[in-house]
Each structure stands twice: as C-alpha cells, then as structure tokens.
Amino acid sequence: MTRTLDLRERFNKALMPTYDDYAPEVALSHGKGCRVTDLDGHEYLDLAAGLAASVVGHAHPDVVAAMTAQAGQLIHTSNQYCHEREVELAERIQRMLDPTGTTDSRVFFCNSGAEASEAALKFVRRQRPDRPVVVAAADAFHGRTMGALALAGVPSVRDAYAPYVFEIRFVPFGDAEALAGAVRDDTAAVFLEPIQGEAGVVRPPDGYLAAARRICDAAGAMFVLDEVQSGIGRTGRWFAHQFEDARPDVMTLSKGLAGGLPIGACVSIGDYADGLQVGQHGSTFGGNPVSCAAALAVLDVIERDHLMDNAVTVGDELAAGITSIGHPLVAGVRGRGLWRGLVLTEPLGVQVSEAAKAAGFLISAVRTQAIRISPPLILASEEAGEFVGALPGILDAAAAG
Ligand SMILES: *Cc1c(COP(=O)(O)O)cnc(C)c1O
C-alpha cells in the first residue's frame, strides 16, 4: 500500500467526511514555490494554491523567516494585550485601501473569511437595527457559519439551516437594474463579491460595482464587499473594487492575506470608520502575532517583487493560451489576473481536474462546468505555459472518461 492510501484510510476513520465521501485523493507532504509534492513523491504544479490562499507560493523564505522570528519572540497575546505586528498590519491595510491617507478606516482581525463575514453582519445590524433585509447575489459564497450562510446564494448549501437572522433578498449577480429594484428602505446592506469565486470566477460587467455603490447610497443601505478571495493582489490591484469608483463601507479579507496562515479582517471605512465598539465583538486568536507577521511578509513580497503586475501579465498569457488551443471542451475563460474560470462546454469539471492531477497539475472543479485556476501570484510564464501545453491532453483524457 502506498503512503497516500494508508493515510486516506486513517483519515476516513478519524475525520468527518465534510468535503467528499472519501478522503482527498492527494496527500501533500511539502512544497516550494508553485510546486508541491505528495507523500509518494509525485510532484504537481499548484494552480489551486489552497483555495487561492497561498499567494506567494509554498515555503517562501521571507514568510518562513518572518514567522519563525515571530514564533520565537511571541506566539500569542489574546485581545487583552496589544502587540506591534497587528498594528503594523492594520496600518498597512489602511494604506492599501487609500495610499493618500484621506479615507479613514479601522480593522478588526479574526481568523477566517467566515468570521470576517460574521463581523460585517454584526456591524450592519448595529448600524441599521431597524432594517431587516440584506441583499445578496445568487451563487454567492461568504462562508459557512450560520450568519454568513444566510448569504449563500446556493440553495443546497443554505436551505437546511434556515431560518436565519437576516431576511436575505437574492438578486442575479452582475445585473445593476435587478439590484436597484431589490434595494429598498427595508434594506440594511448589500453584500457582494467583486468577482464571484466559488461560483466559478464570475466577473460582472464593468461598472457594476460602481452602480452598486450608487444604489446603496440612494437607499441608505450599507455597501459591503467580500474581498476574501478577490483581494491581496490576485486581480492586479490590492482589492478588486479598486478598478472602479466603488469604495465599500465595509470590506472583508482573509484567504491570501497571510499567504496561507489563518487570518481574517473586517474593515470599516469612510463614514463607518469607527467600526464595532466596546463589547460588540471579540476573538481570542484574532490578530495573532504569527499570522500578522506572515501577512506583513506576504505584502512586502507582493510589493517588492511586483507580483500584481505579474498577476496581470501571466494571467493574460494563461487566458490567451487556454483560448488559443481551440479545444471543443473549452467554452471560454473568464476572470481577471491570476484568477481564472475555465468554462467547459460539458459538465466534466471533476473529470478535468482528475485528468489534470494525473498529468501533474492541481486545479479545482468549483462547478460541474467551471474549473478555477488560482495559482500563487509568483507563477512564471514558463509554468503557465507548461499547463497550457498539457491542457489538450488533459481535456482529451477527461472527455474519454
Ligand atoms: C473562502 C471564502 C469565504 C470563507 O472563508 P473561510 O476562511 O473558508 O471561512 C468567504 N467569502 C469568500 C468570497 C470566499 O471565497
């Protein structure tokens, strides 16, 4: 028996089967840059990046050094004592939002994307106690906890846990007219992903976020953007909303922020900058020194190595390359930067990701007809080219079953 098979058997007897009815097929052992190696020594080009979180790749020396130094100095303080790294990181996020420093904002640190959504929802309830409705998008994903789950635009994910604390009014994503019709004087907030990640990297028409901003202003509703997956440089800007005049009142972050360490953030902005007040929220581990040190290193690397430019250049090459193979299974490529949805003409998502794995590439079938490609932002042109070169064979194998 291989080491992978053995581990999978033990996994099944010890862990809940929440992701699949059997343990994941690949058991990873270690990684370096964009490559990971499994327990049996097979190497893969990682175009999934741990659900788009490993933004500077695996075992980045700067991140390892920052974490190691911080771990040797102070691992944990709780929210009863402050420390330098959390303040530095919050200041950094303020500057990423507005380099001119004219927009006021405050940061609350937590440990995940779902927790960031929870903080945002609690803040909305505090700010708009008399408005029972939140508007969210069909196919949206904002996390799996009971508050965030209310916003899930996929009935099979959501319905078993109703009723929820807010009444949610769902609108089709990307349709500004539908949004305008749904946001009324009963609406506390609009929650949107700038580009929908779990839905298959769905990019709305240009101008949609700016329209959403105006619609919220007209109705007195708060505008909340979930940048958990879209943020931290993946699209070519720190935050995906920065392509438009669409600054949110509240922004959530997680996934890429610490390059793979658990962290989340809820940021209150502009007129709402004061944020949650004494006694309204808290977290034991939120703003953990090691996670914050890792995040500071990640942000330094992105800036120093011009990884947002790399995301645009290599992302465009990747999209053009995939389109150029002209395979009958490829319906198109959507998304932005190094965050792409490969849309299939047939519901063969799982088969395509299996065939990719066999060929040495990790990608995620987020929908039956959409594959997500969300590599580390350090992906080189040659690495993108490796995947494009292998893709016709992968798609043929998937189609052959
Ligand atoms: C992944 C994700 C979340 C949830 O993050 P967790 O850390 O898994 O709780 C929330 N919003 C978006 C847009 C995400 O992609």
Short mmCIF file of C-alpha atoms and ligand atoms in Angstrom, two decimals, residues 112-115 117 141-144 193 198 226 228-229 254-255, ligand 1:
data_model
loop_
_atom_site.label_atom_id
_atom_site.label_comp_id
_atom_site.label_asym_id
_atom_site.label_seq_id
_atom_site.Cartn_x
_atom_site.Cartn_y
_atom_site.Cartn_z
CA SER A 112 -11.12 33.22 8.66
CA GLY A 113 -13.31 34.51 5.87
CA ALA A 114 -16.50 33.31 7.53
CA GLU A 115 -15.56 35.15 10.72
CA SER A 117 -18.45 37.95 7.26
CA PHE A 141 -20.34 32.49 -1.15
CA HIS A 142 -19.45 34.30 2.07
CA GLY A 143 -18.58 31.43 4.42
CA ARG A 144 -20.15 28.51 6.28
CA GLU A 193 -18.09 39.61 -4.02
CA GLU A 198 -16.75 29.76 -5.66
CA ASP A 226 -16.29 40.49 0.37
CA VAL A 228 -11.78 37.39 0.86
CA GLN A 229 -10.87 35.71 -2.42
CA SER A 254 -8.91 36.51 4.55
CA LYS A 255 -7.54 33.81 2.21
C1 LIG B 1 -13.48 31.31 1.08
C2 LIG B 1 -14.41 32.45 1.15
C3 LIG B 1 -15.07 32.79 2.36
C4 LIG B 1 -14.97 31.94 3.60
O1 LIG B 1 -13.68 31.85 4.08
P1 LIG B 1 -13.31 30.73 5.18
O2 LIG B 1 -11.95 31.14 5.61
O3 LIG B 1 -13.36 29.42 4.49
O4 LIG B 1 -14.32 30.84 6.25
C5 LIG B 1 -15.86 33.92 2.37
N1 LIG B 1 -16.02 34.67 1.26
C6 LIG B 1 -15.43 34.36 0.10
C7 LIG B 1 -15.63 35.24 -1.09
C8 LIG B 1 -14.61 33.24 -0.01
O5 LIG B 1 -14.04 32.92 -1.17
#
